[in-house]
Amino acid sequence: METAAIWDKCLKSIDDKVGGSVFELWFKPIKLKQIKDDYVVVEIPNRFYKEWIEENYSEIIQNAFREQTGQELTVKYKIAEKQDKEVKKFDARIDSRRRALRNKGVFLNPKYTFEEFIAGPSNQFAHAAAMKVTEAPGRAYNPLFIYGGVGLGKTHLINAIGNRVIDSMPNFRVLYVPSEQFTNEVVAAIRHDKMGELKDKYRNVDLLLLDDVQFIANKTQTQEEFFHTFNALYEQQKQIVISSDRSPRDISDITDRLKSRFTMGLIADIQLPSVETKMAILFKKAEYQRIQIPQDVAYWLAMKIKSNIRELEGCLIKLAAHSTLTGVPITLDMAKDVLKDFLHDDERPLTVEIIQKAVADFYGIRFQELKTKKRTKEIALPRQIAMYISREHTDLSLNDIGKNFGGKDHSTVIYACRQIDKRKNADESFNRIIESLINKIKG
Ligand code: ADP
Ligand code: MG
């Protein structure tokens, strides 16, 4: 197959996965430049676009190439725009920091620091607790458990702890690990009979940062291993910081003894940011990226994007990319035009698919799974939630909703709605999860 044909196919499969507006916004402008034996080169408008793609969508791109070529290809990104010297210097600094950290085996994101973090009413408690932890790791609050919705700054904040501790206490052994990776390591260690090495790695640190702990729900052996790791570190007064998209008691399928460990220190939540905080974040990001963003555009974006700061940032990057590509400065009209497919208006009817994607995204499953017959807990709950939201926020009949979930009948939908209703009434934080999902879906 020739290059263009392969890329067309990749794009098609990416479109299937990420869906219309995200696809339009992020993937359309990407070009495939070269395919070699073990790598491909894709071209991207500018450096922030590149970072954005690398951080959010690199796996999707990698998978698309694997599906289309049957090979494991490294994806290299090339920037189309000519870069100025200052910017290059700045990038080089971040890159060298990243490399230095990696050489020490620390996988922190060098961009996520306290200096780049905006504190506001929605997050100041978590922010203050995080700062406190860096002053006296293992002494102040142990563990520190930070929770909040998607894209509200948890990963940023726990990386900031790591970055600060590394700088102020160079001999401190810091370990940052996303829970998914921890899980994979446990699985691999069991399979290759290397539990000893795993224990060495995780129990000999001064600061353990475990991101997105909700992922270890359901995974018995991972929980077991983490429980012992936790105890070992705790007894030696080593600092543990955990993030999660929900509070300890809302993580289902996690053992009680682990839950009780999570609540032994301090629990801090991050709420939805106010418009002012969102604007402050936008200006901070714009400054960092050397983008000029007018006040009215920042206000409009902050009003439009209710719940997810990553999306806010995504819009900014998209506007900047558009502006550099076309030479048109960022204005309110321009922003409305460029983002029109992405930020749909409230009047625009929701579709079941939009709902399914958002719910699946939240639960870390593929939205197609909601249409299967699978009855496992991981699928059944999200499916019920998606049915419930579809019932409440679309005009479709029960039968039509059922059809959209792989041909279920209307009684299944009624049952799902009742279940969700009941649980919402009984459990305030579950209620909040659903509300924030709905907010997010309505954008
Ligand atoms: P989470 O881990 O909660 O899903 P992240 O930490 O990945 O969210 O944050 C998403 C994006 O939003 C990141 O780019 C982060 O820098 C940015 N962000 C979130 N909150 C803030 C904040 N208070 N100040 C500055 N940037 C923020
Ligand atoms: Mg995160």
JSON list of C-alpha atoms in Angstrom, two decimals, residues 17-231:
[
{"chain": "A", "resi": 17, "resn": "LYS", "atom": "CA", "xyz": [-12.78, 5.64, 17.62]},
{"chain": "A", "resi": 18, "resn": "VAL", "atom": "CA", "xyz": [-12.76, 9.30, 18.55]},
{"chain": "A", "resi": 19, "resn": "GLY", "atom": "CA", "xyz": [-15.81, 10.43, 16.64]},
{"chain": "A", "resi": 20, "resn": "GLY", "atom": "CA", "xyz": [-16.72, 13.51, 14.60]},
{"chain": "A", "resi": 21, "resn": "SER", "atom": "CA", "xyz": [-15.74, 16.71, 16.31]},
{"chain": "A", "resi": 22, "resn": "VAL", "atom": "CA", "xyz": [-12.57, 15.51, 18.00]},
{"chain": "A", "resi": 23, "resn": "PHE", "atom": "CA", "xyz": [-11.54, 14.04, 14.70]},
{"chain": "A", "resi": 24, "resn": "GLU", "atom": "CA", "xyz": [-12.22, 17.20, 12.76]},
{"chain": "A", "resi": 25, "resn": "LEU", "atom": "CA", "xyz": [-10.40, 19.26, 15.32]},
{"chain": "A", "resi": 26, "resn": "TRP", "atom": "CA", "xyz": [-7.27, 17.24, 15.84]},
{"chain": "A", "resi": 27, "resn": "PHE", "atom": "CA", "xyz": [-6.68, 14.65, 13.19]},
{"chain": "A", "resi": 28, "resn": "LYS", "atom": "CA", "xyz": [-7.73, 16.24, 9.92]},
{"chain": "A", "resi": 29, "resn": "PRO", "atom": "CA", "xyz": [-4.72, 18.61, 9.79]},
{"chain": "A", "resi": 30, "resn": "ILE", "atom": "CA", "xyz": [-2.19, 15.83, 10.35]},
{"chain": "A", "resi": 31, "resn": "LYS", "atom": "CA", "xyz": [-0.25, 14.53, 7.36]},
{"chain": "A", "resi": 32, "resn": "LEU", "atom": "CA", "xyz": [1.70, 11.32, 6.94]},
{"chain": "A", "resi": 33, "resn": "LYS", "atom": "CA", "xyz": [5.10, 12.17, 5.49]},
{"chain": "A", "resi": 34, "resn": "GLN", "atom": "CA", "xyz": [7.04, 8.96, 5.46]},
{"chain": "A", "resi": 35, "resn": "ILE", "atom": "CA", "xyz": [6.79, 5.27, 6.22]},
{"chain": "A", "resi": 36, "resn": "LYS", "atom": "CA", "xyz": [9.98, 3.38, 6.93]},
{"chain": "A", "resi": 37, "resn": "ASP", "atom": "CA", "xyz": [10.58, -0.14, 8.15]},
{"chain": "A", "resi": 38, "resn": "ASP", "atom": "CA", "xyz": [10.21, 0.62, 11.79]},
{"chain": "A", "resi": 39, "resn": "TYR", "atom": "CA", "xyz": [8.98, 4.17, 12.00]},
{"chain": "A", "resi": 40, "resn": "VAL", "atom": "CA", "xyz": [6.66, 6.67, 10.43]},
{"chain": "A", "resi": 41, "resn": "VAL", "atom": "CA", "xyz": [6.87, 10.43, 10.30]},
{"chain": "A", "resi": 42, "resn": "VAL", "atom": "CA", "xyz": [3.73, 12.48, 10.64]},
{"chain": "A", "resi": 43, "resn": "GLU", "atom": "CA", "xyz": [3.59, 16.23, 10.25]},
{"chain": "A", "resi": 44, "resn": "ILE", "atom": "CA", "xyz": [1.76, 18.47, 12.67]},
{"chain": "A", "resi": 45, "resn": "PRO", "atom": "CA", "xyz": [1.11, 22.23, 12.49]},
{"chain": "A", "resi": 46, "resn": "ASN", "atom": "CA", "xyz": [3.03, 23.48, 15.52]},
{"chain": "A", "resi": 47, "resn": "ARG", "atom": "CA", "xyz": [4.75, 22.41, 18.70]},
{"chain": "A", "resi": 48, "resn": "PHE", "atom": "CA", "xyz": [1.80, 22.69, 21.05]},
{"chain": "A", "resi": 49, "resn": "TYR", "atom": "CA", "xyz": [-0.32, 20.77, 18.68]},
{"chain": "A", "resi": 50, "resn": "LYS", "atom": "CA", "xyz": [2.39, 18.15, 18.71]},
{"chain": "A", "resi": 51, "resn": "GLU", "atom": "CA", "xyz": [2.52, 18.01, 22.49]},
{"chain": "A", "resi": 52, "resn": "TRP", "atom": "CA", "xyz": [-1.21, 17.82, 22.65]},
{"chain": "A", "resi": 53, "resn": "ILE", "atom": "CA", "xyz": [-1.33, 14.93, 20.23]},
{"chain": "A", "resi": 54, "resn": "GLU", "atom": "CA", "xyz": [1.53, 13.15, 21.97]},
{"chain": "A", "resi": 55, "resn": "GLU", "atom": "CA", "xyz": [-0.10, 13.50, 25.36]},
{"chain": "A", "resi": 56, "resn": "ASN", "atom": "CA", "xyz": [-3.64, 12.70, 24.40]},
{"chain": "A", "resi": 57, "resn": "TYR", "atom": "CA", "xyz": [-3.76, 10.72, 21.23]},
{"chain": "A", "resi": 58, "resn": "SER", "atom": "CA", "xyz": [-0.42, 9.06, 20.60]},
{"chain": "A", "resi": 59, "resn": "GLU", "atom": "CA", "xyz": [-1.76, 5.66, 21.52]},
{"chain": "A", "resi": 60, "resn": "ILE", "atom": "CA", "xyz": [-4.67, 5.96, 19.14]},
{"chain": "A", "resi": 61, "resn": "ILE", "atom": "CA", "xyz": [-2.34, 6.88, 16.30]},
{"chain": "A", "resi": 62, "resn": "GLN", "atom": "CA", "xyz": [0.06, 4.09, 17.17]},
{"chain": "A", "resi": 63, "resn": "ASN", "atom": "CA", "xyz": [-2.80, 1.59, 17.26]},
{"chain": "A", "resi": 64, "resn": "ALA", "atom": "CA", "xyz": [-4.13, 2.77, 13.93]},
{"chain": "A", "resi": 65, "resn": "PHE", "atom": "CA", "xyz": [-0.76, 2.12, 12.30]},
{"chain": "A", "resi": 66, "resn": "ARG", "atom": "CA", "xyz": [-0.55, -1.26, 13.94]},
{"chain": "A", "resi": 67, "resn": "GLU", "atom": "CA", "xyz": [-3.98, -2.20, 12.64]},
{"chain": "A", "resi": 68, "resn": "GLN", "atom": "CA", "xyz": [-3.26, -1.01, 9.13]},
{"chain": "A", "resi": 69, "resn": "THR", "atom": "CA", "xyz": [0.28, -2.30, 8.70]},
{"chain": "A", "resi": 70, "resn": "GLY", "atom": "CA", "xyz": [0.44, -5.16, 11.17]},
{"chain": "A", "resi": 71, "resn": "GLN", "atom": "CA", "xyz": [3.69, -3.68, 12.45]},
{"chain": "A", "resi": 72, "resn": "GLU", "atom": "CA", "xyz": [4.82, -1.96, 15.60]},
{"chain": "A", "resi": 73, "resn": "LEU", "atom": "CA", "xyz": [5.95, 1.37, 14.19]},
{"chain": "A", "resi": 74, "resn": "THR", "atom": "CA", "xyz": [7.42, 4.21, 16.17]},
{"chain": "A", "resi": 75, "resn": "VAL", "atom": "CA", "xyz": [5.54, 7.38, 15.40]},
{"chain": "A", "resi": 76, "resn": "LYS", "atom": "CA", "xyz": [7.74, 10.44, 14.98]},
{"chain": "A", "resi": 77, "resn": "TYR", "atom": "CA", "xyz": [6.26, 13.88, 14.84]},
{"chain": "A", "resi": 78, "resn": "LYS", "atom": "CA", "xyz": [7.53, 16.65, 12.66]},
{"chain": "A", "resi": 79, "resn": "ILE", "atom": "CA", "xyz": [6.52, 20.25, 13.13]},
{"chain": "A", "resi": 80, "resn": "ALA", "atom": "CA", "xyz": [5.48, 22.14, 10.03]},
{"chain": "A", "resi": 81, "resn": "GLU", "atom": "CA", "xyz": [5.90, 25.65, 11.41]},
{"chain": "A", "resi": 82, "resn": "LYS", "atom": "CA", "xyz": [9.24, 27.39, 11.49]},
{"chain": "A", "resi": 83, "resn": "GLN", "atom": "CA", "xyz": [10.26, 27.89, 15.08]},
{"chain": "A", "resi": 84, "resn": "ASP", "atom": "CA", "xyz": [11.84, 30.92, 16.64]},
{"chain": "A", "resi": 85, "resn": "LYS", "atom": "CA", "xyz": [14.98, 30.78, 18.69]},
{"chain": "A", "resi": 86, "resn": "GLU", "atom": "CA", "xyz": [13.53, 31.70, 22.07]},
{"chain": "A", "resi": 87, "resn": "VAL", "atom": "CA", "xyz": [10.89, 29.05, 21.80]},
{"chain": "A", "resi": 88, "resn": "LYS", "atom": "CA", "xyz": [13.43, 26.46, 20.77]},
{"chain": "A", "resi": 89, "resn": "LYS", "atom": "CA", "xyz": [15.59, 27.29, 23.75]},
{"chain": "A", "resi": 90, "resn": "PHE", "atom": "CA", "xyz": [12.65, 26.99, 26.05]},
{"chain": "A", "resi": 91, "resn": "ASP", "atom": "CA", "xyz": [11.65, 23.64, 24.61]},
{"chain": "A", "resi": 92, "resn": "ALA", "atom": "CA", "xyz": [15.18, 22.42, 24.92]},
{"chain": "A", "resi": 93, "resn": "ARG", "atom": "CA", "xyz": [15.15, 23.25, 28.62]},
{"chain": "A", "resi": 94, "resn": "ILE", "atom": "CA", "xyz": [11.97, 21.30, 29.23]},
{"chain": "A", "resi": 95, "resn": "ASP", "atom": "CA", "xyz": [13.29, 18.41, 27.17]},
{"chain": "A", "resi": 96, "resn": "SER", "atom": "CA", "xyz": [16.54, 18.28, 29.03]},
{"chain": "A", "resi": 97, "resn": "ARG", "atom": "CA", "xyz": [14.73, 18.32, 32.35]},
{"chain": "A", "resi": 98, "resn": "ARG", "atom": "CA", "xyz": [12.55, 15.49, 31.13]},
{"chain": "A", "resi": 99, "resn": "ARG", "atom": "CA", "xyz": [15.59, 13.49, 30.05]},
{"chain": "A", "resi": 100, "resn": "ALA", "atom": "CA", "xyz": [17.41, 14.13, 33.31]},
{"chain": "A", "resi": 101, "resn": "LEU", "atom": "CA", "xyz": [14.39, 12.89, 35.23]},
{"chain": "A", "resi": 102, "resn": "ARG", "atom": "CA", "xyz": [14.08, 9.82, 33.05]},
{"chain": "A", "resi": 103, "resn": "ASN", "atom": "CA", "xyz": [17.72, 8.99, 33.55]},
{"chain": "A", "resi": 104, "resn": "LYS", "atom": "CA", "xyz": [16.95, 8.86, 37.22]},
{"chain": "A", "resi": 105, "resn": "GLY", "atom": "CA", "xyz": [14.01, 6.61, 36.45]},
{"chain": "A", "resi": 106, "resn": "VAL", "atom": "CA", "xyz": [11.51, 9.31, 37.35]},
{"chain": "A", "resi": 107, "resn": "PHE", "atom": "CA", "xyz": [8.68, 9.76, 34.90]},
{"chain": "A", "resi": 108, "resn": "LEU", "atom": "CA", "xyz": [7.37, 13.11, 36.02]},
{"chain": "A", "resi": 109, "resn": "ASN", "atom": "CA", "xyz": [6.06, 15.63, 33.55]},
{"chain": "A", "resi": 110, "resn": "PRO", "atom": "CA", "xyz": [8.45, 18.60, 33.83]},
{"chain": "A", "resi": 111, "resn": "LYS", "atom": "CA", "xyz": [5.75, 21.03, 32.72]},
{"chain": "A", "resi": 112, "resn": "TYR", "atom": "CA", "xyz": [3.48, 20.23, 35.62]},
{"chain": "A", "resi": 113, "resn": "THR", "atom": "CA", "xyz": [4.84, 22.41, 38.40]},
{"chain": "A", "resi": 114, "resn": "PHE", "atom": "CA", "xyz": [3.34, 24.52, 41.16]},
{"chain": "A", "resi": 115, "resn": "GLU", "atom": "CA", "xyz": [4.47, 27.62, 39.28]},
{"chain": "A", "resi": 116, "resn": "GLU", "atom": "CA", "xyz": [2.21, 26.66, 36.40]},
{"chain": "A", "resi": 117, "resn": "PHE", "atom": "CA", "xyz": [-0.71, 25.74, 38.61]},
{"chain": "A", "resi": 118, "resn": "ILE", "atom": "CA", "xyz": [-3.46, 28.25, 39.28]},
{"chain": "A", "resi": 119, "resn": "ALA", "atom": "CA", "xyz": [-5.09, 27.98, 42.67]},
{"chain": "A", "resi": 120, "resn": "GLY", "atom": "CA", "xyz": [-8.70, 29.09, 43.01]},
{"chain": "A", "resi": 121, "resn": "PRO", "atom": "CA", "xyz": [-11.67, 28.30, 45.24]},
{"chain": "A", "resi": 122, "resn": "SER", "atom": "CA", "xyz": [-12.29, 24.99, 43.46]},
{"chain": "A", "resi": 123, "resn": "ASN", "atom": "CA", "xyz": [-8.88, 23.55, 44.16]},
{"chain": "A", "resi": 124, "resn": "GLN", "atom": "CA", "xyz": [-7.19, 25.60, 46.87]},
{"chain": "A", "resi": 125, "resn": "PHE", "atom": "CA", "xyz": [-7.59, 22.99, 49.56]},
{"chain": "A", "resi": 126, "resn": "ALA", "atom": "CA", "xyz": [-5.97, 20.31, 47.42]},
{"chain": "A", "resi": 127, "resn": "HIS", "atom": "CA", "xyz": [-3.34, 22.81, 46.32]},
{"chain": "A", "resi": 128, "resn": "ALA", "atom": "CA", "xyz": [-2.48, 23.80, 49.89]},
{"chain": "A", "resi": 129, "resn": "ALA", "atom": "CA", "xyz": [-2.33, 20.18, 51.01]},
{"chain": "A", "resi": 130, "resn": "ALA", "atom": "CA", "xyz": [-0.04, 19.34, 48.11]},
{"chain": "A", "resi": 131, "resn": "MET", "atom": "CA", "xyz": [2.30, 22.20, 49.01]},
{"chain": "A", "resi": 132, "resn": "LYS", "atom": "CA", "xyz": [2.32, 21.13, 52.62]},
{"chain": "A", "resi": 133, "resn": "VAL", "atom": "CA", "xyz": [3.33, 17.63, 51.66]},
{"chain": "A", "resi": 134, "resn": "THR", "atom": "CA", "xyz": [6.38, 18.92, 49.83]},
{"chain": "A", "resi": 135, "resn": "GLU", "atom": "CA", "xyz": [7.56, 20.73, 52.95]},
{"chain": "A", "resi": 136, "resn": "ALA", "atom": "CA", "xyz": [7.57, 17.67, 55.15]},
{"chain": "A", "resi": 137, "resn": "PRO", "atom": "CA", "xyz": [6.99, 14.52, 53.13]},
{"chain": "A", "resi": 138, "resn": "GLY", "atom": "CA", "xyz": [5.74, 11.63, 55.22]},
{"chain": "A", "resi": 139, "resn": "ARG", "atom": "CA", "xyz": [5.03, 13.88, 58.19]},
{"chain": "A", "resi": 140, "resn": "ALA", "atom": "CA", "xyz": [2.18, 16.17, 57.27]},
{"chain": "A", "resi": 141, "resn": "TYR", "atom": "CA", "xyz": [-0.60, 14.10, 55.77]},
{"chain": "A", "resi": 142, "resn": "ASN", "atom": "CA", "xyz": [-0.12, 10.53, 54.89]},
{"chain": "A", "resi": 143, "resn": "PRO", "atom": "CA", "xyz": [-1.52, 9.49, 52.56]},
{"chain": "A", "resi": 144, "resn": "LEU", "atom": "CA", "xyz": [-2.74, 12.54, 50.71]},
{"chain": "A", "resi": 145, "resn": "PHE", "atom": "CA", "xyz": [-5.70, 11.48, 48.62]},
{"chain": "A", "resi": 146, "resn": "ILE", "atom": "CA", "xyz": [-6.75, 13.92, 45.90]},
{"chain": "A", "resi": 147, "resn": "TYR", "atom": "CA", "xyz": [-9.88, 13.34, 43.91]},
{"chain": "A", "resi": 148, "resn": "GLY", "atom": "CA", "xyz": [-11.91, 15.17, 41.31]},
{"chain": "A", "resi": 149, "resn": "GLY", "atom": "CA", "xyz": [-13.39, 14.91, 37.83]},
{"chain": "A", "resi": 150, "resn": "VAL", "atom": "CA", "xyz": [-11.58, 14.37, 34.58]},
{"chain": "A", "resi": 151, "resn": "GLY", "atom": "CA", "xyz": [-9.26, 17.14, 33.45]},
{"chain": "A", "resi": 152, "resn": "LEU", "atom": "CA", "xyz": [-9.38, 19.14, 36.68]},
{"chain": "A", "resi": 153, "resn": "GLY", "atom": "CA", "xyz": [-5.69, 19.07, 37.50]},
{"chain": "A", "resi": 154, "resn": "LYS", "atom": "CA", "xyz": [-5.04, 15.97, 39.61]},
{"chain": "A", "resi": 155, "resn": "THR", "atom": "CA", "xyz": [-2.19, 14.71, 37.49]},
{"chain": "A", "resi": 156, "resn": "HIS", "atom": "CA", "xyz": [-0.77, 18.21, 37.31]},
{"chain": "A", "resi": 157, "resn": "LEU", "atom": "CA", "xyz": [-0.87, 18.61, 41.06]},
{"chain": "A", "resi": 158, "resn": "ILE", "atom": "CA", "xyz": [0.74, 15.31, 41.95]},
{"chain": "A", "resi": 159, "resn": "ASN", "atom": "CA", "xyz": [3.45, 15.87, 39.37]},
{"chain": "A", "resi": 160, "resn": "ALA", "atom": "CA", "xyz": [4.03, 19.27, 40.93]},
{"chain": "A", "resi": 161, "resn": "ILE", "atom": "CA", "xyz": [4.63, 17.57, 44.26]},
{"chain": "A", "resi": 162, "resn": "GLY", "atom": "CA", "xyz": [7.16, 15.27, 42.65]},
{"chain": "A", "resi": 163, "resn": "ASN", "atom": "CA", "xyz": [8.93, 18.04, 40.76]},
{"chain": "A", "resi": 164, "resn": "ARG", "atom": "CA", "xyz": [9.24, 20.22, 43.84]},
{"chain": "A", "resi": 165, "resn": "VAL", "atom": "CA", "xyz": [10.48, 17.43, 46.06]},
{"chain": "A", "resi": 166, "resn": "ILE", "atom": "CA", "xyz": [13.08, 16.38, 43.51]},
{"chain": "A", "resi": 167, "resn": "ASP", "atom": "CA", "xyz": [14.38, 19.93, 43.35]},
{"chain": "A", "resi": 168, "resn": "SER", "atom": "CA", "xyz": [14.44, 20.61, 47.04]},
{"chain": "A", "resi": 169, "resn": "MET", "atom": "CA", "xyz": [15.57, 17.17, 48.16]},
{"chain": "A", "resi": 170, "resn": "PRO", "atom": "CA", "xyz": [17.74, 15.71, 45.41]},
{"chain": "A", "resi": 171, "resn": "ASN", "atom": "CA", "xyz": [18.42, 12.55, 47.33]},
{"chain": "A", "resi": 172, "resn": "PHE", "atom": "CA", "xyz": [14.80, 11.74, 47.78]},
{"chain": "A", "resi": 173, "resn": "ARG", "atom": "CA", "xyz": [13.67, 8.76, 45.78]},
{"chain": "A", "resi": 174, "resn": "VAL", "atom": "CA", "xyz": [10.51, 9.80, 43.98]},
{"chain": "A", "resi": 175, "resn": "LEU", "atom": "CA", "xyz": [8.33, 7.42, 42.04]},
{"chain": "A", "resi": 176, "resn": "TYR", "atom": "CA", "xyz": [5.40, 8.56, 39.93]},
{"chain": "A", "resi": 177, "resn": "VAL", "atom": "CA", "xyz": [3.25, 5.85, 38.46]},
{"chain": "A", "resi": 178, "resn": "PRO", "atom": "CA", "xyz": [-0.15, 5.80, 36.78]},
{"chain": "A", "resi": 179, "resn": "SER", "atom": "CA", "xyz": [-2.22, 2.99, 38.27]},
{"chain": "A", "resi": 180, "resn": "GLU", "atom": "CA", "xyz": [-2.62, 1.33, 34.94]},
{"chain": "A", "resi": 181, "resn": "GLN", "atom": "CA", "xyz": [1.10, 0.98, 34.68]},
{"chain": "A", "resi": 182, "resn": "PHE", "atom": "CA", "xyz": [1.35, -0.29, 38.21]},
{"chain": "A", "resi": 183, "resn": "THR", "atom": "CA", "xyz": [-1.24, -2.91, 37.32]},
{"chain": "A", "resi": 184, "resn": "ASN", "atom": "CA", "xyz": [0.69, -3.93, 34.22]},
{"chain": "A", "resi": 185, "resn": "GLU", "atom": "CA", "xyz": [3.86, -4.24, 36.24]},
{"chain": "A", "resi": 186, "resn": "VAL", "atom": "CA", "xyz": [2.18, -6.43, 38.81]},
{"chain": "A", "resi": 187, "resn": "VAL", "atom": "CA", "xyz": [0.79, -8.68, 36.10]},
{"chain": "A", "resi": 188, "resn": "ALA", "atom": "CA", "xyz": [4.17, -8.93, 34.39]},
{"chain": "A", "resi": 189, "resn": "ALA", "atom": "CA", "xyz": [5.96, -9.58, 37.66]},
{"chain": "A", "resi": 190, "resn": "ILE", "atom": "CA", "xyz": [3.62, -12.43, 38.47]},
{"chain": "A", "resi": 191, "resn": "ARG", "atom": "CA", "xyz": [3.95, -13.93, 35.04]},
{"chain": "A", "resi": 192, "resn": "HIS", "atom": "CA", "xyz": [7.74, -13.77, 34.96]},
{"chain": "A", "resi": 193, "resn": "ASP", "atom": "CA", "xyz": [8.16, -14.64, 38.56]},
{"chain": "A", "resi": 194, "resn": "LYS", "atom": "CA", "xyz": [9.75, -11.29, 39.42]},
{"chain": "A", "resi": 195, "resn": "MET", "atom": "CA", "xyz": [7.74, -10.21, 42.41]},
{"chain": "A", "resi": 196, "resn": "GLY", "atom": "CA", "xyz": [10.93, -9.60, 44.35]},
{"chain": "A", "resi": 197, "resn": "GLU", "atom": "CA", "xyz": [12.09, -6.96, 41.92]},
{"chain": "A", "resi": 198, "resn": "LEU", "atom": "CA", "xyz": [8.72, -5.26, 41.96]},
{"chain": "A", "resi": 199, "resn": "LYS", "atom": "CA", "xyz": [8.72, -5.09, 45.73]},
{"chain": "A", "resi": 200, "resn": "ASP", "atom": "CA", "xyz": [12.25, -3.64, 45.67]},
{"chain": "A", "resi": 201, "resn": "LYS", "atom": "CA", "xyz": [11.18, -1.00, 43.27]},
{"chain": "A", "resi": 202, "resn": "TYR", "atom": "CA", "xyz": [8.06, 0.16, 45.07]},
{"chain": "A", "resi": 203, "resn": "ARG", "atom": "CA", "xyz": [9.01, -0.29, 48.66]},
{"chain": "A", "resi": 204, "resn": "ASN", "atom": "CA", "xyz": [12.30, 1.56, 48.52]},
{"chain": "A", "resi": 205, "resn": "VAL", "atom": "CA", "xyz": [11.05, 5.00, 47.74]},
{"chain": "A", "resi": 206, "resn": "ASP", "atom": "CA", "xyz": [10.59, 8.13, 49.81]},
{"chain": "A", "resi": 207, "resn": "LEU", "atom": "CA", "xyz": [7.67, 9.47, 47.86]},
{"chain": "A", "resi": 208, "resn": "LEU", "atom": "CA", "xyz": [5.19, 7.39, 45.91]},
{"chain": "A", "resi": 209, "resn": "LEU", "atom": "CA", "xyz": [2.76, 9.17, 43.62]},
{"chain": "A", "resi": 210, "resn": "LEU", "atom": "CA", "xyz": [0.03, 6.88, 42.39]},
{"chain": "A", "resi": 211, "resn": "ASP", "atom": "CA", "xyz": [-2.17, 8.45, 39.74]},
{"chain": "A", "resi": 212, "resn": "ASP", "atom": "CA", "xyz": [-5.76, 7.43, 38.94]},
{"chain": "A", "resi": 213, "resn": "VAL", "atom": "CA", "xyz": [-6.06, 4.77, 41.58]},
{"chain": "A", "resi": 214, "resn": "GLN", "atom": "CA", "xyz": [-9.63, 3.96, 40.48]},
{"chain": "A", "resi": 215, "resn": "PHE", "atom": "CA", "xyz": [-8.04, 1.77, 37.82]},
{"chain": "A", "resi": 216, "resn": "ILE", "atom": "CA", "xyz": [-7.02, -0.82, 40.33]},
{"chain": "A", "resi": 217, "resn": "ALA", "atom": "CA", "xyz": [-10.65, -1.48, 41.27]},
{"chain": "A", "resi": 218, "resn": "ASN", "atom": "CA", "xyz": [-11.55, -5.01, 40.23]},
{"chain": "A", "resi": 219, "resn": "LYS", "atom": "CA", "xyz": [-7.94, -6.09, 40.10]},
{"chain": "A", "resi": 220, "resn": "THR", "atom": "CA", "xyz": [-7.46, -8.28, 43.09]},
{"chain": "A", "resi": 221, "resn": "GLN", "atom": "CA", "xyz": [-3.78, -9.03, 42.83]},
{"chain": "A", "resi": 222, "resn": "THR", "atom": "CA", "xyz": [-2.86, -5.46, 42.08]},
{"chain": "A", "resi": 223, "resn": "GLN", "atom": "CA", "xyz": [-4.81, -4.33, 45.12]},
{"chain": "A", "resi": 224, "resn": "GLU", "atom": "CA", "xyz": [-3.17, -6.95, 47.23]},
{"chain": "A", "resi": 225, "resn": "GLU", "atom": "CA", "xyz": [0.27, -5.83, 46.13]},
{"chain": "A", "resi": 226, "resn": "PHE", "atom": "CA", "xyz": [-0.55, -2.18, 46.58]},
{"chain": "A", "resi": 227, "resn": "PHE", "atom": "CA", "xyz": [-1.92, -2.85, 50.04]},
{"chain": "A", "resi": 228, "resn": "HIS", "atom": "CA", "xyz": [1.40, -4.31, 51.14]},
{"chain": "A", "resi": 229, "resn": "THR", "atom": "CA", "xyz": [3.37, -1.60, 49.39]},
{"chain": "A", "resi": 230, "resn": "PHE", "atom": "CA", "xyz": [1.27, 0.98, 51.15]},
{"chain": "A", "resi": 231, "resn": "ASN", "atom": "CA", "xyz": [1.85, -0.58, 54.56]}
]
